[in-house]
mmCIF file of C-alpha atoms in Angstrom:
data_model
loop_
_atom_site.group_PDB
_atom_site.id
_atom_site.type_symbol
_atom_site.label_atom_id
_atom_site.label_comp_id
_atom_site.label_asym_id
_atom_site.label_seq_id
_atom_site.Cartn_x
_atom_site.Cartn_y
_atom_site.Cartn_z
ATOM 1 C CA MET A 114 2.388 18.670 -38.481
ATOM 2 C CA THR A 115 3.039 19.713 -34.885
ATOM 3 C CA SER A 116 5.744 21.966 -33.576
ATOM 4 C CA ALA A 117 7.266 19.210 -31.443
ATOM 5 C CA ALA A 118 11.039 19.041 -31.815
ATOM 6 C CA ARG A 119 12.426 16.415 -34.217
ATOM 7 C CA PRO A 120 15.380 14.155 -33.360
ATOM 8 C CA ASP A 121 17.301 15.563 -36.366
ATOM 9 C CA ASP A 122 16.605 19.156 -35.392
ATOM 10 C CA PRO A 123 19.959 20.925 -34.625
ATOM 11 C CA ALA A 124 18.364 22.640 -31.633
ATOM 12 C CA THR A 125 17.315 19.263 -30.234
ATOM 13 C CA GLN A 126 20.773 17.844 -30.761
ATOM 14 C CA ALA A 127 22.329 20.841 -29.043
ATOM 15 C CA VAL A 128 20.154 20.354 -25.980
ATOM 16 C CA SER A 129 20.733 16.585 -25.884
ATOM 17 C CA GLU A 130 24.494 17.161 -25.954
ATOM 18 C CA ASP A 131 24.306 19.597 -23.045
ATOM 19 C CA PRO A 132 23.831 17.668 -19.779
ATOM 20 C CA ALA A 133 23.267 20.858 -17.791
ATOM 21 C CA GLY A 134 20.568 21.989 -20.201
ATOM 22 C CA ARG A 135 18.837 18.610 -20.080
ATOM 23 C CA LEU A 136 18.960 18.575 -16.294
ATOM 24 C CA LEU A 137 17.471 22.049 -16.039
ATOM 25 C CA GLU A 138 14.696 21.053 -18.440
ATOM 26 C CA LEU A 139 13.843 18.099 -16.222
ATOM 27 C CA SER A 140 13.825 20.317 -13.131
ATOM 28 C CA PHE A 141 11.108 22.465 -14.698
ATOM 29 C CA GLY A 142 8.854 19.521 -15.497
ATOM 30 C CA TYR A 143 6.229 20.706 -13.014
ATOM 31 C CA LEU A 144 5.663 23.808 -15.145
ATOM 32 C CA TYR A 145 4.644 21.684 -18.135
ATOM 33 C CA SER A 146 2.219 19.817 -15.909
ATOM 34 C CA ALA A 147 0.755 23.067 -14.576
ATOM 35 C CA ALA A 148 0.430 24.527 -18.065
ATOM 36 C CA LEU A 149 -1.292 21.389 -19.360
ATOM 37 C CA GLN A 150 -3.801 21.387 -16.520
ATOM 38 C CA THR A 151 -4.490 25.088 -17.036
ATOM 39 C CA ALA A 152 -5.226 24.545 -20.723
ATOM 40 C CA ALA A 153 -7.543 21.670 -19.778
ATOM 41 C CA ARG A 154 -9.451 23.765 -17.244
ATOM 42 C CA LEU A 155 -9.872 26.590 -19.749
ATOM 43 C CA GLY A 156 -11.181 24.167 -22.380
ATOM 44 C CA ILE A 157 -8.682 25.375 -24.983
ATOM 45 C CA ALA A 158 -8.853 22.176 -27.037
ATOM 46 C CA ASP A 159 -12.632 22.442 -27.288
ATOM 47 C CA HIS A 160 -12.356 26.079 -28.359
ATOM 48 C CA LEU A 161 -9.981 25.068 -31.163
ATOM 49 C CA ALA A 162 -12.120 22.190 -32.435
ATOM 50 C CA ASN A 163 -13.543 24.264 -35.309
ATOM 51 C CA GLY A 164 -10.238 25.722 -36.433
ATOM 52 C CA PRO A 165 -7.211 27.785 -35.383
ATOM 53 C CA ARG A 166 -7.645 30.959 -33.337
ATOM 54 C CA THR A 167 -5.457 33.666 -31.884
ATOM 55 C CA ALA A 168 -4.725 33.810 -28.177
ATOM 56 C CA GLU A 169 -6.886 36.923 -27.923
ATOM 57 C CA GLU A 170 -9.852 35.159 -29.522
ATOM 58 C CA LEU A 171 -9.371 32.174 -27.246
ATOM 59 C CA ALA A 172 -9.077 34.399 -24.202
ATOM 60 C CA GLN A 173 -12.447 35.999 -24.912
ATOM 61 C CA THR A 174 -14.141 32.612 -25.140
ATOM 62 C CA ALA A 175 -12.288 31.083 -22.198
ATOM 63 C CA ARG A 176 -12.509 34.218 -20.039
ATOM 64 C CA ALA A 177 -8.764 34.435 -19.653
ATOM 65 C CA HIS A 178 -6.049 37.075 -19.955
ATOM 66 C CA GLY A 179 -4.924 37.180 -23.590
ATOM 67 C CA PRO A 180 -1.190 37.894 -23.185
ATOM 68 C CA HIS A 181 -0.788 35.308 -20.427
ATOM 69 C CA LEU A 182 -2.724 32.726 -22.420
ATOM 70 C CA ARG A 183 -0.535 33.314 -25.474
ATOM 71 C CA ARG A 184 2.591 32.673 -23.396
ATOM 72 C CA LEU A 185 1.087 29.537 -21.898
ATOM 73 C CA LEU A 186 0.147 28.104 -25.302
ATOM 74 C CA ARG A 187 3.508 29.037 -26.782
ATOM 75 C CA PHE A 188 5.125 27.093 -23.938
ATOM 76 C CA LEU A 189 2.949 24.023 -24.516
ATOM 77 C CA ALA A 190 3.640 24.198 -28.249
ATOM 78 C CA THR A 191 7.293 23.418 -27.508
ATOM 79 C CA LYS A 192 6.091 19.937 -26.512
ATOM 80 C CA GLY A 193 3.687 19.524 -29.416
ATOM 81 C CA VAL A 194 0.580 20.349 -27.375
ATOM 82 C CA PHE A 195 -0.999 22.916 -29.758
ATOM 83 C CA ARG A 196 0.928 24.642 -32.553
ATOM 84 C CA GLN A 197 1.381 28.324 -33.314
ATOM 85 C CA ASP A 198 1.592 29.323 -36.965
ATOM 86 C CA ALA A 199 3.299 32.288 -38.587
ATOM 87 C CA THR A 200 0.171 34.436 -38.204
ATOM 88 C CA GLY A 201 0.069 33.867 -34.448
ATOM 89 C CA ARG A 202 -2.940 31.545 -34.496
ATOM 90 C CA PHE A 203 -2.936 28.355 -32.457
ATOM 91 C CA HIS A 204 -3.940 24.966 -33.871
ATOM 92 C CA LEU A 205 -4.982 21.648 -32.388
ATOM 93 C CA THR A 206 -2.380 18.889 -32.689
ATOM 94 C CA PRO A 207 -2.769 15.116 -32.308
ATOM 95 C CA LEU A 208 -1.283 15.443 -28.837
ATOM 96 C CA ALA A 209 -3.922 18.026 -27.853
ATOM 97 C CA GLN A 210 -6.909 16.098 -29.252
ATOM 98 C CA PRO A 211 -7.469 14.020 -26.061
ATOM 99 C CA LEU A 212 -7.925 17.290 -24.136
ATOM 100 C CA ARG A 213 -11.254 17.762 -25.922
ATOM 101 C CA THR A 214 -14.382 16.751 -24.043
ATOM 102 C CA ASP A 215 -16.290 15.481 -27.090
ATOM 103 C CA VAL A 216 -13.874 12.848 -28.426
ATOM 104 C CA GLU A 217 -13.550 9.148 -27.783
ATOM 105 C CA GLY A 218 -10.803 8.584 -25.242
ATOM 106 C CA SER A 219 -10.941 12.109 -23.809
ATOM 107 C CA LEU A 220 -8.412 12.593 -21.010
ATOM 108 C CA ARG A 221 -9.465 16.092 -19.991
ATOM 109 C CA ASP A 222 -11.014 15.000 -16.689
ATOM 110 C CA TYR A 223 -7.990 12.879 -15.876
ATOM 111 C CA VAL A 224 -5.549 15.721 -16.586
ATOM 112 C CA MET A 225 -7.633 18.186 -14.591
ATOM 113 C CA THR A 226 -7.803 15.871 -11.588
ATOM 114 C CA ARG A 227 -4.021 15.648 -11.516
ATOM 115 C CA GLY A 228 -4.005 19.380 -10.875
ATOM 116 C CA GLU A 229 -5.704 18.982 -7.496
ATOM 117 C CA ASP A 230 -3.751 19.866 -4.368
ATOM 118 C CA ILE A 231 -3.803 16.260 -3.175
ATOM 119 C CA PHE A 232 -1.368 15.415 -5.971
ATOM 120 C CA TRP A 233 0.688 18.608 -6.089
ATOM 121 C CA LEU A 234 1.262 18.860 -2.354
ATOM 122 C CA SER A 235 1.952 15.154 -2.000
ATOM 123 C CA ALA A 236 4.593 15.337 -4.738
ATOM 124 C CA ALA A 237 6.263 18.176 -2.852
ATOM 125 C CA ARG A 238 6.636 15.818 0.138
ATOM 126 C CA LEU A 239 8.341 13.087 -1.882
ATOM 127 C CA PRO A 240 11.725 13.691 -0.165
ATOM 128 C CA ASP A 241 10.115 12.858 3.194
ATOM 129 C CA ALA A 242 8.575 9.696 1.776
ATOM 130 C CA VAL A 243 11.913 8.514 0.388
ATOM 131 C CA ARG A 244 13.692 9.230 3.673
ATOM 132 C CA THR A 245 11.150 7.436 5.854
ATOM 133 C CA GLY A 246 9.730 4.781 3.544
ATOM 134 C CA GLY A 247 6.237 6.136 4.189
ATOM 135 C CA THR A 248 3.591 7.629 1.921
ATOM 136 C CA ALA A 249 3.770 11.356 1.209
ATOM 137 C CA PHE A 250 -0.007 11.777 1.123
ATOM 138 C CA GLU A 251 -0.552 10.175 4.528
ATOM 139 C CA GLN A 252 2.243 12.237 6.058
ATOM 140 C CA LEU A 253 0.569 15.374 4.734
ATOM 141 C CA TYR A 254 -3.119 14.631 5.320
ATOM 142 C CA GLY A 255 -2.972 12.179 8.209
ATOM 143 C CA LEU A 256 -5.128 9.459 6.626
ATOM 144 C CA PRO A 257 -5.061 7.107 3.634
ATOM 145 C CA PHE A 258 -5.828 8.468 0.168
ATOM 146 C CA TYR A 259 -9.094 6.586 -0.391
ATOM 147 C CA ASP A 260 -10.370 7.523 3.074
ATOM 148 C CA HIS A 261 -9.744 11.166 2.180
ATOM 149 C CA LEU A 262 -11.703 10.763 -1.063
ATOM 150 C CA ALA A 263 -14.595 9.142 0.801
ATOM 151 C CA ALA A 264 -14.720 12.121 3.163
ATOM 152 C CA ASP A 265 -14.852 14.591 0.255
ATOM 153 C CA PRO A 266 -17.614 13.423 -2.131
ATOM 154 C CA GLU A 267 -16.991 16.166 -4.695
ATOM 155 C CA LEU A 268 -13.281 15.418 -4.922
ATOM 156 C CA GLY A 269 -13.970 11.679 -4.915
ATOM 157 C CA ALA A 270 -16.406 12.005 -7.807
ATOM 158 C CA ALA A 271 -13.896 14.040 -9.820
ATOM 159 C CA PHE A 272 -11.152 11.503 -9.170
ATOM 160 C CA HIS A 273 -13.248 8.489 -10.165
ATOM 161 C CA SER A 274 -14.510 10.318 -13.243
ATOM 162 C CA GLY A 275 -10.929 10.992 -14.297
ATOM 163 C CA MET A 276 -9.923 7.384 -13.696
ATOM 164 C CA ALA A 277 -12.885 6.157 -15.742
ATOM 165 C CA ALA A 278 -11.827 8.404 -18.625
ATOM 166 C CA PHE A 279 -8.278 7.076 -18.498
ATOM 167 C CA SER A 280 -9.448 3.462 -18.295
ATOM 168 C CA ARG A 281 -12.087 3.480 -21.029
ATOM 169 C CA ALA A 282 -9.871 2.626 -24.003
ATOM 170 C CA LEU A 283 -7.754 0.292 -21.919
ATOM 171 C CA SER A 284 -10.833 -1.618 -20.769
ATOM 172 C CA ASN A 285 -11.803 -2.272 -24.372
ATOM 173 C CA GLU A 286 -8.309 -3.553 -25.145
ATOM 174 C CA VAL A 287 -8.328 -5.896 -22.151
ATOM 175 C CA ALA A 288 -11.808 -7.215 -22.982
ATOM 176 C CA ASP A 289 -10.645 -7.919 -26.538
ATOM 177 C CA ALA A 290 -7.401 -9.576 -25.451
ATOM 178 C CA TYR A 291 -8.801 -12.233 -23.095
ATOM 179 C CA ASP A 292 -10.956 -15.194 -24.128
ATOM 180 C CA PHE A 293 -14.078 -15.242 -21.926
ATOM 181 C CA SER A 294 -15.810 -17.977 -23.936
ATOM 182 C CA ALA A 295 -15.517 -20.545 -21.122
ATOM 183 C CA ALA A 296 -16.818 -18.156 -18.458
ATOM 184 C CA ARG A 297 -20.425 -17.705 -17.436
ATOM 185 C CA SER A 298 -19.987 -15.207 -14.618
ATOM 186 C CA VAL A 299 -17.503 -12.435 -13.904
ATOM 187 C CA VAL A 300 -16.893 -10.258 -10.844
ATOM 188 C CA ASP A 301 -15.115 -6.933 -11.358
ATOM 189 C CA VAL A 302 -13.406 -6.482 -7.979
ATOM 190 C CA GLY A 303 -12.595 -2.873 -7.129
ATOM 191 C CA GLY A 304 -14.065 -2.141 -10.534
ATOM 192 C CA GLY A 305 -14.848 1.540 -10.015
ATOM 193 C CA ARG A 306 -17.718 2.551 -12.257
ATOM 194 C CA GLY A 307 -17.667 -0.717 -14.165
ATOM 195 C CA GLY A 308 -15.977 0.261 -17.409
ATOM 196 C CA LEU A 309 -14.103 -3.019 -17.753
ATOM 197 C CA LEU A 310 -17.117 -5.132 -16.805
ATOM 198 C CA ARG A 311 -19.236 -3.241 -19.321
ATOM 199 C CA ALA A 312 -16.673 -3.917 -22.057
ATOM 200 C CA VAL A 313 -16.564 -7.630 -21.173
ATOM 201 C CA LEU A 314 -20.352 -8.014 -21.131
ATOM 202 C CA LEU A 315 -20.814 -6.194 -24.434
ATOM 203 C CA ARG A 316 -18.398 -8.591 -26.128
ATOM 204 C CA ASN A 317 -19.683 -11.744 -24.429
ATOM 205 C CA PRO A 318 -23.498 -11.992 -24.485
ATOM 206 C CA HIS A 319 -23.416 -15.317 -22.608
ATOM 207 C CA VAL A 320 -21.731 -13.767 -19.527
ATOM 208 C CA THR A 321 -23.328 -12.182 -16.461
ATOM 209 C CA GLY A 322 -21.379 -9.830 -14.232
ATOM 210 C CA THR A 323 -21.145 -8.236 -10.809
ATOM 211 C CA LEU A 324 -19.513 -4.888 -10.125
ATOM 212 C CA PHE A 325 -17.961 -4.836 -6.643
ATOM 213 C CA ASP A 326 -16.503 -1.738 -4.994
ATOM 214 C CA LEU A 327 -17.216 0.799 -2.271
ATOM 215 C CA GLU A 328 -20.786 2.062 -2.188
ATOM 216 C CA SER A 329 -19.771 5.653 -2.959
ATOM 217 C CA VAL A 330 -17.926 4.451 -6.065
ATOM 218 C CA VAL A 331 -20.389 2.007 -7.610
ATOM 219 C CA ALA A 332 -23.173 4.591 -7.263
ATOM 220 C CA GLY A 333 -21.872 6.155 -10.486
ATOM 221 C CA HIS A 334 -21.719 2.907 -12.467
ATOM 222 C CA VAL A 335 -22.093 2.745 -16.265
ATOM 223 C CA LEU A 336 -23.853 -0.629 -16.571
ATOM 224 C CA ASP A 337 -27.478 0.447 -16.860
ATOM 225 C CA THR A 338 -27.797 0.291 -20.637
ATOM 226 C CA PRO A 339 -30.346 -1.563 -22.821
ATOM 227 C CA GLU A 340 -27.674 -3.853 -24.300
ATOM 228 C CA LEU A 341 -26.830 -5.236 -20.844
ATOM 229 C CA ALA A 342 -30.342 -5.501 -19.408
ATOM 230 C CA GLY A 343 -30.708 -8.384 -16.965
ATOM 231 C CA ARG A 344 -27.052 -9.406 -17.075
ATOM 232 C CA TRP A 345 -25.455 -7.367 -14.311
ATOM 233 C CA ARG A 346 -25.755 -6.392 -10.687
ATOM 234 C CA VAL A 347 -23.906 -4.041 -8.360
ATOM 235 C CA GLU A 348 -22.710 -4.960 -4.888
ATOM 236 C CA ALA A 349 -20.899 -2.765 -2.385
ATOM 237 C CA GLY A 350 -18.374 -4.098 0.076
ATOM 238 C CA ASP A 351 -14.782 -4.479 1.250
ATOM 239 C CA PHE A 352 -12.559 -6.722 -0.866
ATOM 240 C CA PHE A 353 -10.245 -7.326 2.079
ATOM 241 C CA THR A 354 -12.923 -9.379 3.809
ATOM 242 C CA SER A 355 -15.127 -10.915 1.105
ATOM 243 C CA VAL A 356 -16.212 -10.682 -2.521
ATOM 244 C CA PRO A 357 -19.246 -12.198 -4.294
ATOM 245 C CA ALA A 358 -18.713 -15.963 -4.395
ATOM 246 C CA GLY A 359 -19.002 -18.584 -7.113
ATOM 247 C CA ALA A 360 -17.916 -16.676 -10.232
ATOM 248 C CA ASP A 361 -15.763 -18.103 -12.999
ATOM 249 C CA VAL A 362 -13.550 -15.030 -13.394
ATOM 250 C CA TYR A 363 -12.464 -12.337 -10.930
ATOM 251 C CA LEU A 364 -11.075 -9.154 -12.466
ATOM 252 C CA LEU A 365 -8.557 -6.971 -10.621
ATOM 253 C CA LYS A 366 -7.706 -4.116 -12.984
ATOM 254 C CA HIS A 367 -5.329 -1.485 -11.598
ATOM 255 C CA VAL A 368 -6.176 -2.540 -8.049
ATOM 256 C CA LEU A 369 -3.052 -4.207 -6.684
ATOM 257 C CA ALA A 370 -0.711 -1.356 -7.612
ATOM 258 C CA SER A 371 -2.572 0.774 -5.056
ATOM 259 C CA TRP A 372 -1.636 -1.476 -2.131
ATOM 260 C CA PRO A 373 1.480 -2.827 -0.375
ATOM 261 C CA ASP A 374 2.362 -6.504 -0.639
ATOM 262 C CA GLU A 375 0.565 -7.829 2.448
ATOM 263 C CA GLU A 376 -2.727 -6.176 1.480
ATOM 264 C CA CYS A 377 -2.367 -7.489 -2.088
ATOM 265 C CA VAL A 378 -2.026 -11.023 -0.760
ATOM 266 C CA ARG A 379 -5.188 -10.546 1.320
ATOM 267 C CA ILE A 380 -7.141 -9.339 -1.712
ATOM 268 C CA LEU A 381 -5.894 -12.219 -3.852
ATOM 269 C CA ARG A 382 -6.718 -14.802 -1.177
ATOM 270 C CA THR A 383 -10.220 -13.387 -0.867
ATOM 271 C CA CYS A 384 -10.760 -13.738 -4.608
ATOM 272 C CA GLY A 385 -9.209 -17.202 -4.740
ATOM 273 C CA ARG A 386 -11.438 -18.500 -1.944
ATOM 274 C CA ALA A 387 -14.533 -17.039 -3.602
ATOM 275 C CA ALA A 388 -13.892 -18.430 -7.076
ATOM 276 C CA ALA A 389 -15.829 -21.385 -8.459
ATOM 277 C CA ALA A 390 -13.980 -24.667 -9.077
ATOM 278 C CA GLY A 391 -11.516 -24.022 -11.892
ATOM 279 C CA GLY A 392 -12.147 -20.279 -11.633
ATOM 280 C CA ARG A 393 -9.621 -17.682 -12.686
ATOM 281 C CA VAL A 394 -8.252 -14.481 -11.158
ATOM 282 C CA LEU A 395 -7.067 -11.921 -13.710
ATOM 283 C CA VAL A 396 -4.586 -9.350 -12.449
ATOM 284 C CA VAL A 397 -4.479 -6.442 -14.896
ATOM 285 C CA ASN A 398 -1.636 -4.004 -14.338
ATOM 286 C CA GLY A 399 1.275 -2.534 -16.223
ATOM 287 C CA LEU A 400 4.474 -4.525 -15.688
ATOM 288 C CA ILE A 401 7.679 -2.615 -15.071
ATOM 289 C CA PRO A 402 10.427 -3.895 -17.379
ATOM 290 C CA GLU A 403 14.124 -4.299 -16.693
ATOM 291 C CA GLY A 404 16.525 -1.613 -17.870
ATOM 292 C CA ASN A 405 16.749 2.167 -17.931
ATOM 293 C CA GLU A 406 14.300 2.964 -20.716
ATOM 294 C CA PRO A 407 11.267 5.177 -19.962
ATOM 295 C CA HIS A 408 8.082 3.266 -19.184
ATOM 296 C CA PRO A 409 4.637 4.365 -17.900
ATOM 297 C CA GLY A 410 4.925 1.844 -15.079
ATOM 298 C CA LYS A 411 7.959 3.634 -13.671
ATOM 299 C CA THR A 412 6.113 6.951 -13.723
ATOM 300 C CA HIS A 413 3.035 5.385 -12.138
ATOM 301 C CA ASP A 414 5.266 3.929 -9.431
ATOM 302 C CA MET A 415 6.279 7.461 -8.414
ATOM 303 C CA LEU A 416 2.613 8.406 -8.197
ATOM 304 C CA MET A 417 2.018 5.438 -5.909
ATOM 305 C CA MET A 418 4.882 6.553 -3.702
ATOM 306 C CA THR A 419 3.385 10.017 -3.268
ATOM 307 C CA VAL A 420 -0.342 9.372 -2.826
ATOM 308 C CA LEU A 421 -0.805 5.676 -2.068
ATOM 309 C CA ASN A 422 1.027 3.045 -0.091
ATOM 310 C CA GLY A 423 1.281 0.881 -3.205
ATOM 311 C CA LYS A 424 3.842 0.400 -5.938
ATOM 312 C CA GLY A 425 4.427 -0.594 -9.527
ATOM 313 C CA ARG A 426 5.758 -4.123 -9.891
ATOM 314 C CA MET A 427 7.694 -6.333 -12.244
ATOM 315 C CA ARG A 428 6.270 -9.602 -13.512
ATOM 316 C CA GLY A 429 8.176 -11.707 -10.989
ATOM 317 C CA GLU A 430 6.896 -9.600 -8.105
ATOM 318 C CA TYR A 431 3.264 -10.177 -9.110
ATOM 319 C CA GLU A 432 3.919 -13.884 -9.564
ATOM 320 C CA GLU A 433 5.354 -14.025 -6.047
ATOM 321 C CA LEU A 434 2.252 -12.321 -4.598
ATOM 322 C CA LEU A 435 -0.019 -14.765 -6.427
ATOM 323 C CA ALA A 436 1.970 -17.736 -5.139
ATOM 324 C CA ARG A 437 1.750 -16.454 -1.574
ATOM 325 C CA ALA A 438 -2.027 -16.202 -2.012
ATOM 326 C CA GLY A 439 -2.256 -19.824 -3.170
ATOM 327 C CA LEU A 440 -2.783 -18.982 -6.834
ATOM 328 C CA THR A 441 -0.933 -20.522 -9.767
ATOM 329 C CA VAL A 442 -0.069 -18.406 -12.805
ATOM 330 C CA CYS A 443 -1.396 -19.934 -16.032
ATOM 331 C CA ARG A 444 -0.295 -17.359 -18.576
ATOM 332 C CA VAL A 445 0.685 -13.712 -18.986
ATOM 333 C CA ARG A 446 -0.355 -11.552 -21.921
ATOM 334 C CA THR A 447 0.847 -8.011 -22.539
ATOM 335 C CA VAL A 448 -1.915 -5.756 -23.824
ATOM 336 C CA SER A 449 -0.073 -2.432 -23.747
ATOM 337 C CA ALA A 450 2.495 -0.561 -21.696
ATOM 338 C CA HIS A 451 -0.332 0.230 -19.266
ATOM 339 C CA ALA A 452 -1.678 -3.288 -18.846
ATOM 340 C CA SER A 453 -0.712 -6.934 -18.911
ATOM 341 C CA ILE A 454 -3.123 -9.718 -18.006
ATOM 342 C CA ILE A 455 -1.781 -12.233 -15.498
ATOM 343 C CA GLU A 456 -4.174 -15.190 -15.419
ATOM 344 C CA ALA A 457 -4.065 -17.358 -12.299
ATOM 345 C CA MET A 458 -6.188 -20.094 -10.720
ATOM 346 C CA ALA A 459 -6.568 -21.370 -7.195
ATOM 347 C CA GLU A 460 -4.510 -24.382 -6.215
ATOM 348 C CA GLU A 461 -6.556 -27.512 -5.733
ATOM 349 C CA VAL A 462 -7.050 -28.495 -2.102
#
């Protein structure tokens, strides 16, 4: 059992009934983010994998300052990330498990990457972005986000590694959710290191695939495994101008949210023109719902506003982009809060 507050806890109810207290808690959200990234960098979850330890014991292993580390972990325990017992030892919790490096679905690299200055400093410029309608990152660094990553290979590698970690489980879910039985060839457009394409090929032995992205990105692909021998290739290029032609399915997972509407239409038109007769374009992105409830898509939309000139979208907004690109929506399937599959095909000429 974690130390996360319960809805029936009197302390929780007291806070929830105090608007000022709730507002102050929200204003300190950046401290939780900083604490989480610090714990990830110090490898605390890995150090607790074999059992609970005191802050002093952890500090020796992690080469940290014991008293400061204890305060940091006590702070994170208020959110259920780690738990301190009556003896002062800290335990792993289900919420802390993904911070380990040796578990399926590890998010440590992803969390660490979000601690880079490119994200922190861009978030600090959010007021400027909202006033001007621009992108905080470009106002701060003077060039687009992906151009900055290309100019800094070490940072770019860390970012793409973090994205691959975040996408791994989601790629499996998407590959399970869509029926590829009628397809013979698939192109993963802007596919990063090829996690989604790998998942599709593993589940569909009759399919061949092409991973298409920038050369610096596809260099770290994950397709070269014995199970996939002879069924894949990698091609570098610019999806605004052309993509490999003649495939049955074109995958666009978490691509369109990174771009404004006009660029999205260009990408979709490129894929539609390249597709074989009767081919499909699959747009995989989280869909922002109506209403005021929390949703990952709304959070991701804020990230887009700070570092990229893209945005999260509702279902109707994606359908409008597809129509403008000459693509007709066939069906929409929700996989999770992070991804829905919008299947579309090119209009017959």
